[in-house]
């Protein structure tokens, strides 16, 4: 009962006709699934872009320096610091007669303070806020970027036992001074690199050291140093729990990291 070539062709056409609705429906399902996937992909891209835009705006606000007229009002009450230094066992809030001071900013002040309390000739350290406008700010206010302040370490040292140039060497070698208003993963104007000096002599040495270290960094392919060198302003003590934080919390966070570029100890300016 063979159909011949013609009969077989007719049967195939008839079978195809019977299958067409199913084929069409299957094709439509595939198209709809592909279209849905495309919509989801485009939506994901849109949301990612909006998130990046939001983060960019937020980071921009944090890294932009606030103007004095827009700074937080702060308060008249001084931050009370109690107890003694966890390393040196002396009172944090005192005159330190016969000693010299220097304020430095090099990112998160926890790790920076630890670097300096290990330097021979340093007799005390304290963390706090300086360089901005808001009187007696809190940590949360400084982190908002609306005080103008920097996280700093006030280093108290005996000039008969160490030199300012030795302290500046520690400063330059233990952070990246080319990053502007950030230090590694810590982003914000409160993490900017800074030297706040107490005398013209300190200013001269700081400026000379910056020039010398810039030459070394340039040789290694780094960009321009962004460290600000300014007269010291009022030093506002940070809260008690911040003081000598890494002594109290040995496994605590330390974001400090240098460039690996060495800094000369002498900058051609006498410490005497």
Coordinates of C-alpha atoms in Angstrom, one line a residue:
X1 CA 0.0 0.0 0.0
X2 CA 2.8 2.5 -0.9
X3 CA 1.7 6.1 -1.5
X4 CA 4.5 7.0 -3.9
X5 CA 6.6 10.1 -3.7
X6 CA 3.6 12.4 -4.3
X7 CA 1.5 10.8 -1.6
X8 CA 4.3 11.0 0.9
X9 CA 4.8 14.7 0.2
X10 CA 1.0 15.3 0.6
X11 CA 1.1 13.4 3.9
X12 CA 4.0 15.5 5.2
X13 CA 2.2 18.7 4.3
X14 CA -0.9 17.5 6.1
X15 CA 1.1 16.5 9.2
X16 CA 2.9 19.9 9.1
X17 CA -0.4 21.7 9.0
X18 CA -1.6 19.7 12.0
X19 CA 1.6 20.7 13.9
X20 CA 1.6 24.4 13.0
X21 CA -0.4 25.7 15.9
X22 CA 1.9 23.9 18.3
X23 CA 5.0 25.1 16.5
X24 CA 3.7 28.7 16.5
X25 CA 2.7 28.5 20.2
X26 CA 6.1 27.1 21.1
X27 CA 7.8 29.8 19.1
X28 CA 5.8 32.5 20.8
X29 CA 6.7 31.1 24.2
X30 CA 10.4 31.3 23.3
X31 CA 10.0 34.9 22.0
X32 CA 8.2 35.9 25.2
X33 CA 10.9 34.2 27.4
X34 CA 13.7 35.9 25.5
X35 CA 11.9 39.3 25.7
X36 CA 11.4 38.8 29.5
X37 CA 15.1 38.0 29.9
X38 CA 16.0 41.1 27.9
X39 CA 13.8 43.3 30.1
X40 CA 15.3 41.9 33.3
X41 CA 18.8 42.4 32.0
X42 CA 18.0 46.0 31.0
X43 CA 16.4 46.6 34.4
X44 CA 19.4 45.2 36.2
X45 CA 21.7 47.5 34.2
X46 CA 19.5 50.5 34.9
X47 CA 19.4 49.8 38.7
X48 CA 23.2 49.3 38.7
X49 CA 23.8 52.6 37.0
X50 CA 21.4 54.4 39.4
X51 CA 23.2 52.8 42.3
X52 CA 26.6 53.9 40.9
X53 CA 25.2 57.4 40.4
X54 CA 23.9 57.5 44.0
X55 CA 27.2 56.2 45.4
X56 CA 29.1 58.7 43.3
X57 CA 27.0 61.6 44.7
X58 CA 27.4 60.3 48.3
X59 CA 31.2 59.9 47.9
X60 CA 31.3 63.3 46.2
X61 CA 29.6 64.9 49.2
X62 CA 32.0 63.1 51.6
X63 CA 35.2 64.1 49.7
X64 CA 34.1 67.7 49.0
X65 CA 35.3 70.1 51.6
X66 CA 32.4 71.8 53.4
X67 CA 32.4 75.6 53.4
X68 CA 32.6 77.3 56.8
X69 CA 29.1 78.8 56.4
X70 CA 27.7 75.3 55.9
X71 CA 29.5 73.6 58.7
X72 CA 27.7 72.1 61.6
X73 CA 27.3 74.3 64.6
X74 CA 28.9 72.0 67.2
X75 CA 28.8 72.9 70.9
X76 CA 30.6 74.9 73.6
X77 CA 31.2 71.9 75.8
X78 CA 34.7 70.4 75.6
X79 CA 35.1 66.7 75.1
X80 CA 36.2 65.2 78.4
X81 CA 39.1 62.8 78.3
X82 CA 39.7 60.8 81.4
X83 CA 42.4 58.5 82.6
X84 CA 46.0 58.3 81.5
X85 CA 47.7 57.3 78.2
X86 CA 47.5 53.5 77.7
X87 CA 51.2 53.4 76.8
X88 CA 53.0 56.3 78.5
X89 CA 50.7 56.4 81.6
X90 CA 50.7 60.2 81.6
X91 CA 47.6 62.5 81.5
X92 CA 46.4 63.2 77.9
X93 CA 45.2 66.7 78.6
X94 CA 48.1 68.7 80.0
X95 CA 50.6 71.3 78.9
X96 CA 53.7 69.1 78.4
X97 CA 56.1 71.9 79.3
X98 CA 59.4 71.7 77.5
X99 CA 58.1 69.4 74.9
X100 CA 57.1 70.1 71.2
X101 CA 53.9 69.1 69.4
X102 CA 52.9 68.3 65.9
X103 CA 49.5 67.4 64.4
X104 CA 49.4 64.9 61.5
X105 CA 46.6 63.5 59.4
X106 CA 47.3 60.3 57.5
X107 CA 43.9 58.4 57.2
X108 CA 42.2 56.6 60.1
X109 CA 43.8 57.9 63.3
X110 CA 43.8 54.5 65.1
X111 CA 46.7 53.1 63.1
X112 CA 48.5 56.5 62.7
X113 CA 48.6 56.9 66.5
X114 CA 50.1 53.5 67.0
X115 CA 52.9 54.3 64.5
X116 CA 53.9 57.3 66.5
X117 CA 53.7 56.0 70.1
X118 CA 56.4 53.5 69.1
X119 CA 58.9 56.2 68.0
X120 CA 61.7 56.9 70.4
X121 CA 61.5 60.4 71.9
X122 CA 57.7 60.6 71.6
X123 CA 56.3 61.1 75.1
X124 CA 52.6 61.2 74.3
X125 CA 50.0 60.8 71.6
X126 CA 46.3 61.6 71.3
X127 CA 43.8 61.3 68.6
X128 CA 41.3 64.0 67.8
X129 CA 39.9 66.4 65.2
X130 CA 41.5 69.5 63.7
X131 CA 41.7 71.6 60.6
X132 CA 38.0 72.4 60.3
X133 CA 35.3 74.7 61.6
X134 CA 32.9 72.9 64.0
X135 CA 33.8 73.4 67.7
X136 CA 34.0 70.3 69.9
X137 CA 32.7 67.9 67.2
X138 CA 31.7 64.3 67.8
X139 CA 33.1 61.4 65.8
X140 CA 29.8 61.0 64.0
X141 CA 29.7 64.6 63.0
X142 CA 33.3 64.5 61.6
X143 CA 32.4 61.3 59.6
X144 CA 29.5 63.2 58.0
X145 CA 32.0 65.5 56.2
X146 CA 30.2 68.6 57.5
X147 CA 32.7 69.8 60.0
X148 CA 35.7 70.4 57.8
X149 CA 37.8 68.5 60.4
X150 CA 40.5 65.9 59.8
X151 CA 41.2 62.9 61.9
X152 CA 44.6 63.7 63.4
X153 CA 47.2 62.5 65.8
X154 CA 48.7 65.0 68.2
X155 CA 52.3 63.9 68.7
X156 CA 54.1 65.2 71.7
X157 CA 57.9 64.7 71.5
X158 CA 61.1 65.6 73.4
X159 CA 63.3 67.5 70.9
X160 CA 66.4 66.4 72.9
X161 CA 65.7 62.8 72.1
X162 CA 64.2 62.9 68.6
X163 CA 64.1 65.2 65.7
X164 CA 61.2 66.6 63.7
X165 CA 62.7 65.1 60.6
X166 CA 62.5 61.6 62.1
X167 CA 58.8 62.1 62.8
X168 CA 58.2 63.4 59.3
X169 CA 60.0 60.3 57.9
X170 CA 57.4 58.1 59.8
X171 CA 54.6 60.3 58.5
X172 CA 55.6 60.1 54.8
X173 CA 56.5 56.5 54.7
X174 CA 53.4 55.1 56.4
X175 CA 50.6 56.4 54.1
X176 CA 50.0 57.4 50.5
X177 CA 50.1 61.2 50.4
X178 CA 48.9 61.4 46.8
X179 CA 45.3 60.2 47.4
X180 CA 43.5 63.5 48.2
X181 CA 40.5 63.2 50.5
X182 CA 40.9 59.5 51.1
X183 CA 43.4 56.9 52.4
X184 CA 42.9 53.5 50.9
X185 CA 39.4 52.3 51.5
X186 CA 38.7 55.1 53.9
X187 CA 37.0 57.8 51.8
X188 CA 36.2 61.3 53.0
X189 CA 37.7 64.7 53.7
X190 CA 38.4 63.6 57.3
X191 CA 41.0 61.2 55.9
X192 CA 43.1 63.7 54.0
X193 CA 46.8 63.9 54.4
X194 CA 48.0 66.8 56.5
X195 CA 50.7 68.4 58.6
X196 CA 49.6 71.0 61.1
X197 CA 52.6 72.8 62.5
X198 CA 53.2 74.8 65.6
X199 CA 56.1 77.0 64.5
X200 CA 57.7 78.5 61.4
X201 CA 60.7 76.2 61.9
X202 CA 58.3 73.2 61.7
X203 CA 56.7 74.7 58.6
X204 CA 60.1 75.0 56.9
X205 CA 61.0 71.4 57.6
X206 CA 57.6 70.1 56.6
X207 CA 57.7 72.0 53.3
X208 CA 61.3 70.8 52.6
X209 CA 60.4 67.2 53.4
X210 CA 57.4 67.4 51.1
X211 CA 59.5 68.6 48.2
X212 CA 62.1 65.9 48.8
X213 CA 59.6 63.1 49.1
X214 CA 57.8 64.3 45.9
X215 CA 61.0 63.7 44.0
X216 CA 61.2 60.2 45.3
X217 CA 57.5 59.5 44.6
X218 CA 57.8 60.9 41.0
X219 CA 60.8 58.6 40.3
X220 CA 58.5 55.6 41.3
X221 CA 55.6 56.7 39.1
X222 CA 53.4 58.3 41.8
X223 CA 51.4 61.4 41.3
X224 CA 51.4 64.8 43.0
X225 CA 51.4 65.0 46.8
X226 CA 48.1 66.4 48.1
X227 CA 49.2 66.8 51.7
X228 CA 48.1 70.1 53.2
X229 CA 50.7 71.9 55.4
X230 CA 49.0 74.5 57.5
X231 CA 49.3 76.2 60.9
X232 CA 47.8 74.1 63.7
X233 CA 44.3 75.0 64.7
X234 CA 42.5 74.0 67.9
X235 CA 43.0 70.3 68.7
X236 CA 39.7 68.7 69.8
X237 CA 40.1 65.4 71.6
X238 CA 38.3 62.5 70.2
X239 CA 36.1 60.3 72.4
X240 CA 37.8 58.2 75.1
X241 CA 37.3 54.9 73.2
X242 CA 39.3 56.2 70.3
X243 CA 42.4 57.0 72.4
X244 CA 45.1 54.3 71.9
X245 CA 42.5 52.2 70.2
X246 CA 44.8 49.5 68.9
X247 CA 46.4 49.1 72.3
X248 CA 43.0 48.4 73.8
X249 CA 41.9 46.4 70.7
X250 CA 45.0 44.7 69.3
X251 CA 43.0 43.1 66.5
X252 CA 41.2 46.3 65.6
X253 CA 41.0 47.8 62.1
X254 CA 44.1 49.5 60.8
X255 CA 43.9 50.9 57.2
X256 CA 47.4 52.3 57.2
X257 CA 49.5 51.5 54.2
X258 CA 52.5 53.3 52.7
X259 CA 53.8 53.5 49.1
X260 CA 57.0 51.5 49.8
X261 CA 59.0 54.5 48.9
X262 CA 61.7 55.5 51.5
X263 CA 62.0 59.0 52.7
X264 CA 65.4 60.6 53.6
X265 CA 65.8 61.4 57.3
X266 CA 67.4 64.8 56.8
X267 CA 65.8 67.5 54.6
X268 CA 68.6 70.1 54.8
X269 CA 66.9 72.1 57.6
X270 CA 68.4 72.0 61.0
X271 CA 66.2 70.8 63.8
X272 CA 68.0 73.0 66.3

